[in-house]
Amino acid sequence: MHSLIDLHSHTDFSDGTLSPRALVRHAAERGVSLLAITDHDTVDAFSEALPADQALSPGETLTLLCGVELSTHAEPSERSVHLLAYFPDLPPQGFREWLLALQEGRRARNVELLEKLRSLGLDLTWEEVQSLAQRQIGRPHFAQALLRRGYVSSLREAFDRYLGEGSAAWVERDEPSLAEALARVKEAGGLSSLAHPVRITRNTHELETFIADHAALGLDAVECFHPEVSPELSEQLIRIVAQLGLGMTGGSDFHGANKPGIALGTGKDDALRVPEAVGTWIVQQLSGRRTNQEARCSSAHSTKQE
Ligand SMILES: [Zn+2]
Ligand SMILES: [Zn+2]
């Protein structure tokens, strides 16, 4: 089977539907050999996914990276900018405490979101939304609740009409600036990558300037391979990062049943292939960082059956 690389995936610790262990199991079955879990604002799934007793079949190997996806804001784009961060192991305590503060901002947003939906005449309760989430409540759970109640006929419609940026119940979140997030990731010994850059702007020239500006602020890489990044844009991004001396990352942004049509390792319509060189690069970068950080314990973990 093809050895796939996926550096962008979500578990039920944020808005995915698979548990960390089920995700690792699924990755092994699909032939993913390098996987990063990048839940929103939490790295907690990593420890959960790691246990040595991970039941992989003989011959299966899987290297697991610790990651997180941060929601930030940056000018000139009014939109929320997602930043992926990767670590050789769990990031330091200080960084994890910062993540807890971000989660608090998420909770406050959810309270406001529910109020807004109710004010629009959509009769949802906390219990209902909460029952659809494992841990972190996110907009996909609101979308499911709306679908169950028959207020919308698809998850897509829930986002288009009520939950998406600029739609009827949209609530701005208190987010750190991209510059702050870059500095925090750097300070914590992590590697940063601009997630799905296509969402920042569709204007390639603007995007190039945006990437260059943030490279100067410490951005390490750009997610050049993602289901929303077209092959044409991917080529342009590869050229841009090469000129700036940045790295590349890539992944499916897998959310399980919360994002139907996106397969782990291969994305939409089986079209995604993250080049092997991308995997080699990030593993090297992270193990390099590890040796620079005396107190960190182990490198990218490999789980394999004896
Ligand atoms: Zn994202
Ligand atoms: Zn994501």
mmCIF file of C-alpha atoms and ligand atoms in Angstrom:
data_model
loop_
_atom_site.group_PDB
_atom_site.id
_atom_site.type_symbol
_atom_site.label_atom_id
_atom_site.label_comp_id
_atom_site.label_asym_id
_atom_site.label_seq_id
_atom_site.Cartn_x
_atom_site.Cartn_y
_atom_site.Cartn_z
ATOM 1 C CA MET A 1 0.000 0.000 0.000
ATOM 2 C CA HIS A 2 1.061 3.556 -0.666
ATOM 3 C CA SER A 3 2.722 5.282 2.254
ATOM 4 C CA LEU A 4 0.717 8.428 2.840
ATOM 5 C CA ILE A 5 1.553 11.548 4.832
ATOM 6 C CA ASP A 6 -1.103 13.594 6.593
ATOM 7 C CA LEU A 7 -0.070 16.568 8.706
ATOM 8 C CA HIS A 8 -3.545 18.001 9.327
ATOM 9 C CA SER A 9 -6.215 15.993 11.136
ATOM 10 C CA HIS A 10 -8.815 16.455 13.857
ATOM 11 C CA THR A 11 -10.110 14.098 16.540
ATOM 12 C CA ASP A 12 -13.120 14.316 18.828
ATOM 13 C CA PHE A 13 -10.936 16.353 21.180
ATOM 14 C CA SER A 14 -11.940 19.228 18.895
ATOM 15 C CA ASP A 15 -14.393 19.001 15.995
ATOM 16 C CA GLY A 16 -13.517 15.648 14.458
ATOM 17 C CA THR A 17 -15.592 12.532 15.063
ATOM 18 C CA LEU A 18 -12.938 9.857 15.683
ATOM 19 C CA SER A 19 -11.269 9.369 19.040
ATOM 20 C CA PRO A 20 -7.464 9.774 18.996
ATOM 21 C CA ARG A 21 -6.961 6.013 19.076
ATOM 22 C CA ALA A 22 -9.560 5.381 16.392
ATOM 23 C CA LEU A 23 -7.846 8.021 14.238
ATOM 24 C CA VAL A 24 -4.469 6.292 14.595
ATOM 25 C CA ARG A 25 -6.116 2.947 13.801
ATOM 26 C CA HIS A 26 -7.803 4.484 10.748
ATOM 27 C CA ALA A 27 -4.513 6.048 9.632
ATOM 28 C CA ALA A 28 -2.718 2.712 9.805
ATOM 29 C CA GLU A 29 -5.489 1.035 7.823
ATOM 30 C CA ARG A 30 -5.310 3.680 5.121
ATOM 31 C CA GLY A 31 -1.557 3.373 4.795
ATOM 32 C CA VAL A 32 -0.700 6.683 6.442
ATOM 33 C CA SER A 33 2.821 6.387 7.807
ATOM 34 C CA LEU A 34 3.250 9.933 9.143
ATOM 35 C CA LEU A 35 0.327 11.542 10.919
ATOM 36 C CA ALA A 36 -0.020 14.805 12.809
ATOM 37 C CA ILE A 37 -3.036 15.408 15.018
ATOM 38 C CA THR A 38 -3.859 19.106 14.835
ATOM 39 C CA ASP A 39 -6.969 19.717 16.906
ATOM 40 C CA HIS A 40 -8.173 23.280 17.435
ATOM 41 C CA ASP A 41 -6.513 24.895 20.460
ATOM 42 C CA THR A 42 -5.641 21.614 22.173
ATOM 43 C CA VAL A 43 -2.816 19.080 22.100
ATOM 44 C CA ASP A 44 -4.540 16.699 24.502
ATOM 45 C CA ALA A 45 -5.361 14.056 21.886
ATOM 46 C CA PHE A 46 -1.646 13.413 21.330
ATOM 47 C CA SER A 47 -1.042 11.725 24.700
ATOM 48 C CA GLU A 48 -4.270 9.796 24.304
ATOM 49 C CA ALA A 49 -3.212 8.521 20.860
ATOM 50 C CA LEU A 50 0.265 7.512 21.910
ATOM 51 C CA PRO A 51 0.069 4.527 24.254
ATOM 52 C CA ALA A 52 2.639 1.870 23.547
ATOM 53 C CA ASP A 53 -0.033 -0.801 23.493
ATOM 54 C CA GLN A 54 -1.432 0.776 20.333
ATOM 55 C CA ALA A 55 -2.665 -2.220 18.436
ATOM 56 C CA LEU A 56 -1.168 -1.897 14.990
ATOM 57 C CA SER A 57 -0.920 -4.998 12.847
ATOM 58 C CA PRO A 58 2.455 -6.559 12.117
ATOM 59 C CA GLY A 59 4.314 -4.527 9.519
ATOM 60 C CA GLU A 60 2.356 -1.344 10.177
ATOM 61 C CA THR A 61 4.355 1.632 11.339
ATOM 62 C CA LEU A 62 3.046 5.018 12.129
ATOM 63 C CA THR A 63 4.945 8.095 13.184
ATOM 64 C CA LEU A 64 2.779 10.454 15.159
ATOM 65 C CA LEU A 65 3.494 14.170 15.458
ATOM 66 C CA CYS A 66 2.059 16.490 18.082
ATOM 67 C CA GLY A 67 0.307 19.461 16.516
ATOM 68 C CA VAL A 68 -2.370 22.062 17.088
ATOM 69 C CA GLU A 69 -4.404 24.406 14.890
ATOM 70 C CA LEU A 70 -4.702 27.947 16.227
ATOM 71 C CA SER A 71 -7.372 30.440 15.194
ATOM 72 C CA THR A 72 -5.778 33.851 14.874
ATOM 73 C CA HIS A 73 -6.566 37.140 13.192
ATOM 74 C CA ALA A 74 -4.313 39.131 10.950
ATOM 75 C CA GLU A 75 -4.443 42.234 8.811
ATOM 76 C CA PRO A 76 -5.134 43.010 6.033
ATOM 77 C CA SER A 77 -7.467 40.051 5.804
ATOM 78 C CA GLU A 78 -10.480 40.510 8.059
ATOM 79 C CA ARG A 79 -10.847 36.791 8.178
ATOM 80 C CA SER A 80 -9.683 34.381 10.785
ATOM 81 C CA VAL A 81 -6.283 32.931 9.867
ATOM 82 C CA HIS A 82 -5.521 29.371 10.957
ATOM 83 C CA LEU A 83 -1.993 28.573 12.009
ATOM 84 C CA LEU A 84 -0.752 25.013 12.385
ATOM 85 C CA ALA A 85 1.960 24.371 14.946
ATOM 86 C CA TYR A 86 4.017 21.202 15.268
ATOM 87 C CA PHE A 87 6.099 20.000 18.175
ATOM 88 C CA PRO A 88 8.556 17.153 18.687
ATOM 89 C CA ASP A 89 6.552 16.168 21.755
ATOM 90 C CA LEU A 90 3.970 17.799 23.973
ATOM 91 C CA PRO A 91 4.757 21.535 24.008
ATOM 92 C CA PRO A 92 5.956 23.116 27.261
ATOM 93 C CA GLN A 93 3.585 23.865 30.139
ATOM 94 C CA GLY A 94 3.478 27.607 29.423
ATOM 95 C CA PHE A 95 2.246 27.027 25.888
ATOM 96 C CA ARG A 96 -0.379 24.545 27.063
ATOM 97 C CA GLU A 97 -1.662 27.081 29.585
ATOM 98 C CA TRP A 98 -1.982 29.600 26.779
ATOM 99 C CA LEU A 99 -4.053 27.016 24.872
ATOM 100 C CA LEU A 100 -6.381 26.713 27.875
ATOM 101 C CA ALA A 101 -6.971 30.456 27.779
ATOM 102 C CA LEU A 102 -7.838 30.185 24.065
ATOM 103 C CA GLN A 103 -10.332 27.428 24.833
ATOM 104 C CA GLU A 104 -11.992 29.740 27.324
ATOM 105 C CA GLY A 105 -12.496 32.253 24.500
ATOM 106 C CA ARG A 106 -14.105 29.472 22.482
ATOM 107 C CA ARG A 107 -16.575 28.736 25.279
ATOM 108 C CA ALA A 108 -17.565 32.384 25.569
ATOM 109 C CA ARG A 109 -18.169 32.483 21.811
ATOM 110 C CA ASN A 110 -20.399 29.395 21.988
ATOM 111 C CA VAL A 111 -22.609 30.943 24.652
ATOM 112 C CA GLU A 112 -23.077 34.002 22.474
ATOM 113 C CA LEU A 113 -23.665 31.875 19.378
ATOM 114 C CA LEU A 114 -26.450 29.925 21.068
ATOM 115 C CA GLU A 115 -28.103 33.162 22.175
ATOM 116 C CA LYS A 116 -27.942 34.521 18.646
ATOM 117 C CA LEU A 117 -29.452 31.366 17.150
ATOM 118 C CA ARG A 118 -32.272 31.518 19.677
ATOM 119 C CA SER A 119 -32.895 35.164 18.920
ATOM 120 C CA LEU A 120 -33.344 34.088 15.295
ATOM 121 C CA GLY A 121 -36.111 31.768 16.442
ATOM 122 C CA LEU A 122 -34.036 28.570 16.311
ATOM 123 C CA ASP A 123 -34.936 26.628 19.380
ATOM 124 C CA LEU A 124 -31.710 24.882 20.464
ATOM 125 C CA THR A 125 -30.545 23.983 23.961
ATOM 126 C CA TRP A 126 -27.083 23.648 25.456
ATOM 127 C CA GLU A 127 -27.710 20.032 26.383
ATOM 128 C CA GLU A 128 -28.574 19.233 22.822
ATOM 129 C CA VAL A 129 -25.429 20.803 21.361
ATOM 130 C CA GLN A 130 -23.249 19.395 24.119
ATOM 131 C CA SER A 131 -24.574 15.871 23.597
ATOM 132 C CA LEU A 132 -23.195 15.980 20.039
ATOM 133 C CA ALA A 133 -19.655 16.836 21.163
ATOM 134 C CA GLN A 134 -17.178 14.662 22.987
ATOM 135 C CA ARG A 135 -15.216 17.449 24.615
ATOM 136 C CA GLN A 136 -14.747 20.727 22.808
ATOM 137 C CA ILE A 137 -17.933 22.236 21.428
ATOM 138 C CA GLY A 138 -17.501 23.817 18.026
ATOM 139 C CA ARG A 139 -19.606 25.110 15.185
ATOM 140 C CA PRO A 140 -19.935 21.625 13.581
ATOM 141 C CA HIS A 141 -21.878 20.552 16.674
ATOM 142 C CA PHE A 142 -24.218 23.506 16.300
ATOM 143 C CA ALA A 143 -24.584 22.545 12.637
ATOM 144 C CA GLN A 144 -25.536 18.990 13.570
ATOM 145 C CA ALA A 145 -28.061 20.229 16.109
ATOM 146 C CA LEU A 146 -29.644 22.501 13.482
ATOM 147 C CA LEU A 147 -29.777 19.593 11.047
ATOM 148 C CA ARG A 148 -31.390 17.274 13.609
ATOM 149 C CA ARG A 149 -34.045 19.844 14.341
ATOM 150 C CA GLY A 150 -34.724 20.172 10.638
ATOM 151 C CA TYR A 151 -33.823 23.874 10.541
ATOM 152 C CA VAL A 152 -31.398 23.104 7.718
ATOM 153 C CA SER A 153 -31.159 20.259 5.249
ATOM 154 C CA SER A 154 -27.373 19.860 5.314
ATOM 155 C CA LEU A 155 -24.346 20.755 7.428
ATOM 156 C CA ARG A 156 -23.204 22.980 4.576
ATOM 157 C CA GLU A 157 -26.456 24.915 4.719
ATOM 158 C CA ALA A 158 -26.069 25.364 8.488
ATOM 159 C CA PHE A 159 -22.733 27.084 7.878
ATOM 160 C CA ASP A 160 -23.907 29.092 4.894
ATOM 161 C CA ARG A 161 -27.012 30.411 6.626
ATOM 162 C CA TYR A 162 -26.127 30.628 10.302
ATOM 163 C CA LEU A 163 -22.645 29.639 11.399
ATOM 164 C CA GLY A 164 -20.172 30.730 8.756
ATOM 165 C CA GLU A 165 -18.273 33.982 8.812
ATOM 166 C CA GLY A 166 -20.627 36.801 7.834
ATOM 167 C CA SER A 167 -23.785 34.677 8.138
ATOM 168 C CA ALA A 168 -26.850 35.315 10.346
ATOM 169 C CA ALA A 169 -25.579 34.078 13.728
ATOM 170 C CA TRP A 170 -21.858 34.721 13.183
ATOM 171 C CA VAL A 171 -20.042 35.634 16.379
ATOM 172 C CA GLU A 172 -16.579 37.120 16.296
ATOM 173 C CA ARG A 173 -14.187 35.270 18.584
ATOM 174 C CA ASP A 174 -11.588 36.838 20.760
ATOM 175 C CA GLU A 175 -8.531 35.511 18.960
ATOM 176 C CA PRO A 176 -4.825 36.178 19.317
ATOM 177 C CA SER A 177 -3.098 37.966 16.476
ATOM 178 C CA LEU A 178 -1.159 35.818 14.034
ATOM 179 C CA ALA A 179 1.998 37.656 15.120
ATOM 180 C CA GLU A 180 1.414 36.674 18.750
ATOM 181 C CA ALA A 181 0.708 33.060 17.824
ATOM 182 C CA LEU A 182 3.916 32.890 15.753
ATOM 183 C CA ALA A 183 5.924 34.225 18.672
ATOM 184 C CA ARG A 184 4.295 31.768 21.123
ATOM 185 C CA VAL A 185 4.959 28.796 18.860
ATOM 186 C CA LYS A 186 8.568 29.829 18.362
ATOM 187 C CA GLU A 187 9.103 30.367 22.066
ATOM 188 C CA ALA A 188 7.682 26.899 22.741
ATOM 189 C CA GLY A 189 10.137 25.301 20.295
ATOM 190 C CA GLY A 190 7.475 24.520 17.699
ATOM 191 C CA LEU A 191 7.287 24.814 13.945
ATOM 192 C CA SER A 192 4.534 26.928 12.396
ATOM 193 C CA SER A 193 2.702 26.542 9.107
ATOM 194 C CA LEU A 194 0.011 28.699 7.535
ATOM 195 C CA ALA A 195 -3.065 26.456 7.189
ATOM 196 C CA HIS A 196 -5.172 26.330 3.981
ATOM 197 C CA PRO A 197 -3.758 29.663 2.694
ATOM 198 C CA VAL A 198 -6.482 29.839 0.059
ATOM 199 C CA ARG A 199 -8.872 31.036 2.777
ATOM 200 C CA ILE A 200 -6.768 34.145 3.454
ATOM 201 C CA THR A 201 -7.172 35.667 0.020
ATOM 202 C CA ARG A 202 -7.856 34.434 -3.493
ATOM 203 C CA ASN A 203 -5.458 37.036 -4.845
ATOM 204 C CA THR A 204 -2.101 35.309 -5.303
ATOM 205 C CA HIS A 205 -0.143 38.543 -5.245
ATOM 206 C CA GLU A 206 -1.715 39.559 -1.920
ATOM 207 C CA LEU A 207 -1.114 36.092 -0.572
ATOM 208 C CA GLU A 208 2.547 36.278 -1.535
ATOM 209 C CA THR A 209 2.933 39.572 0.337
ATOM 210 C CA PHE A 210 1.072 38.147 3.319
ATOM 211 C CA ILE A 211 3.350 35.105 3.466
ATOM 212 C CA ALA A 212 6.497 37.204 3.067
ATOM 213 C CA ASP A 213 5.400 39.590 5.848
ATOM 214 C CA HIS A 214 4.788 36.719 8.224
ATOM 215 C CA ALA A 215 7.956 34.887 7.239
ATOM 216 C CA ALA A 216 9.690 37.953 8.645
ATOM 217 C CA LEU A 217 7.732 37.419 11.870
ATOM 218 C CA GLY A 218 8.866 33.813 12.202
ATOM 219 C CA LEU A 219 6.499 31.759 10.026
ATOM 220 C CA ASP A 220 8.299 28.501 9.183
ATOM 221 C CA ALA A 221 6.130 26.905 6.516
ATOM 222 C CA VAL A 222 2.990 27.055 4.385
ATOM 223 C CA GLU A 223 0.405 24.332 3.901
ATOM 224 C CA CYS A 224 0.914 23.899 0.157
ATOM 225 C CA PHE A 225 -1.110 20.660 -0.019
ATOM 226 C CA HIS A 226 -4.701 20.722 1.228
ATOM 227 C CA PRO A 227 -8.051 19.705 -0.315
ATOM 228 C CA GLU A 228 -8.997 23.377 -0.780
ATOM 229 C CA VAL A 229 -5.693 24.279 -2.432
ATOM 230 C CA SER A 230 -6.002 23.710 -6.190
ATOM 231 C CA PRO A 231 -3.105 22.143 -8.090
ATOM 232 C CA GLU A 232 -2.467 25.566 -9.706
ATOM 233 C CA LEU A 233 -2.332 27.371 -6.366
ATOM 234 C CA SER A 234 -0.230 24.578 -4.938
ATOM 235 C CA GLU A 235 2.352 25.167 -7.674
ATOM 236 C CA GLN A 236 2.339 28.895 -7.012
ATOM 237 C CA LEU A 237 2.748 28.327 -3.280
ATOM 238 C CA ILE A 238 5.649 25.963 -3.870
ATOM 239 C CA ARG A 239 7.356 28.738 -5.863
ATOM 240 C CA ILE A 240 6.606 31.357 -3.184
ATOM 241 C CA VAL A 241 7.943 29.310 -0.274
ATOM 242 C CA ALA A 242 11.037 28.333 -2.241
ATOM 243 C CA GLN A 243 11.812 32.013 -2.846
ATOM 244 C CA LEU A 244 11.337 32.834 0.826
ATOM 245 C CA GLY A 245 13.247 29.819 2.082
ATOM 246 C CA LEU A 246 10.195 28.476 3.927
ATOM 247 C CA GLY A 247 9.145 24.863 4.373
ATOM 248 C CA MET A 248 5.983 23.131 3.166
ATOM 249 C CA THR A 249 3.372 21.083 4.950
ATOM 250 C CA GLY A 250 0.257 19.308 3.770
ATOM 251 C CA GLY A 251 -2.716 17.348 4.997
ATOM 252 C CA SER A 252 -6.337 16.426 4.468
ATOM 253 C CA ASP A 253 -7.891 18.441 7.334
ATOM 254 C CA PHE A 254 -9.733 15.238 8.165
ATOM 255 C CA HIS A 255 -12.716 15.659 10.521
ATOM 256 C CA GLY A 256 -14.331 12.227 10.162
ATOM 257 C CA ALA A 257 -18.101 12.377 9.626
ATOM 258 C CA ASN A 258 -18.092 16.121 10.333
ATOM 259 C CA LYS A 259 -16.519 16.730 6.920
ATOM 260 C CA PRO A 260 -17.970 14.134 4.596
ATOM 261 C CA GLY A 261 -15.971 13.523 1.445
ATOM 262 C CA ILE A 262 -12.578 14.187 3.007
ATOM 263 C CA ALA A 263 -10.488 11.040 3.410
ATOM 264 C CA LEU A 264 -7.550 10.775 5.755
ATOM 265 C CA GLY A 265 -4.297 10.877 3.795
ATOM 266 C CA THR A 266 -5.901 11.471 0.386
ATOM 267 C CA GLY A 267 -8.355 14.335 0.912
ATOM 268 C CA LYS A 268 -11.181 15.036 -1.516
ATOM 269 C CA ASP A 269 -11.778 12.639 -4.419
ATOM 270 C CA ASP A 270 -8.544 10.890 -3.513
ATOM 271 C CA ALA A 271 -6.663 13.826 -5.070
ATOM 272 C CA LEU A 272 -4.296 14.758 -2.260
ATOM 273 C CA ARG A 273 -0.764 13.392 -2.109
ATOM 274 C CA VAL A 274 1.592 15.062 0.307
ATOM 275 C CA PRO A 275 5.090 14.545 -1.144
ATOM 276 C CA GLU A 276 7.429 12.323 0.802
ATOM 277 C CA ALA A 277 9.975 15.161 0.948
ATOM 278 C CA VAL A 278 7.497 17.169 3.044
ATOM 279 C CA GLY A 279 7.371 14.396 5.623
ATOM 280 C CA THR A 280 11.141 14.018 5.659
ATOM 281 C CA TRP A 281 11.558 17.765 6.086
ATOM 282 C CA ILE A 282 9.217 18.141 9.065
ATOM 283 C CA VAL A 283 10.545 15.093 10.889
ATOM 284 C CA GLN A 284 14.104 16.412 10.451
ATOM 285 C CA GLN A 285 13.116 19.889 11.570
ATOM 286 C CA LEU A 286 11.392 18.615 14.675
ATOM 287 C CA SER A 287 14.118 16.219 15.709
ATOM 288 C CA GLY A 288 16.579 19.089 15.198
ATOM 289 C CA ARG A 289 14.526 21.223 17.556
ATOM 290 C CA ARG A 290 14.452 18.461 20.086
ATOM 291 C CA THR A 291 18.230 18.330 20.371
ATOM 292 C CA ASN A 292 18.220 22.078 20.916
ATOM 293 C CA GLN A 293 15.849 21.684 23.814
ATOM 294 C CA GLU A 294 17.540 19.760 26.566
ATOM 295 C CA ALA A 295 14.486 19.004 28.637
ATOM 296 C CA ARG A 296 12.174 17.626 25.963
ATOM 297 C CA CYS A 297 11.886 13.901 26.231
ATOM 298 C CA SER A 298 11.440 12.142 22.923
ATOM 299 C CA SER A 299 11.206 12.831 19.256
ATOM 300 C CA ALA A 300 8.368 12.111 16.870
ATOM 301 C CA HIS A 301 6.970 8.942 18.302
ATOM 302 C CA SER A 302 6.838 5.768 16.337
ATOM 303 C CA THR A 303 4.297 3.229 17.432
ATOM 304 C CA LYS A 304 4.725 -0.187 16.010
ATOM 305 C CA GLN A 305 3.932 -3.685 17.009
ATOM 306 C CA GLU A 306 6.837 -5.760 18.278
HETATM 307 ZN ZN ZN B 1 -8.485 25.383 9.659
HETATM 308 ZN ZN ZN B 2 -8.102 21.905 10.454
#
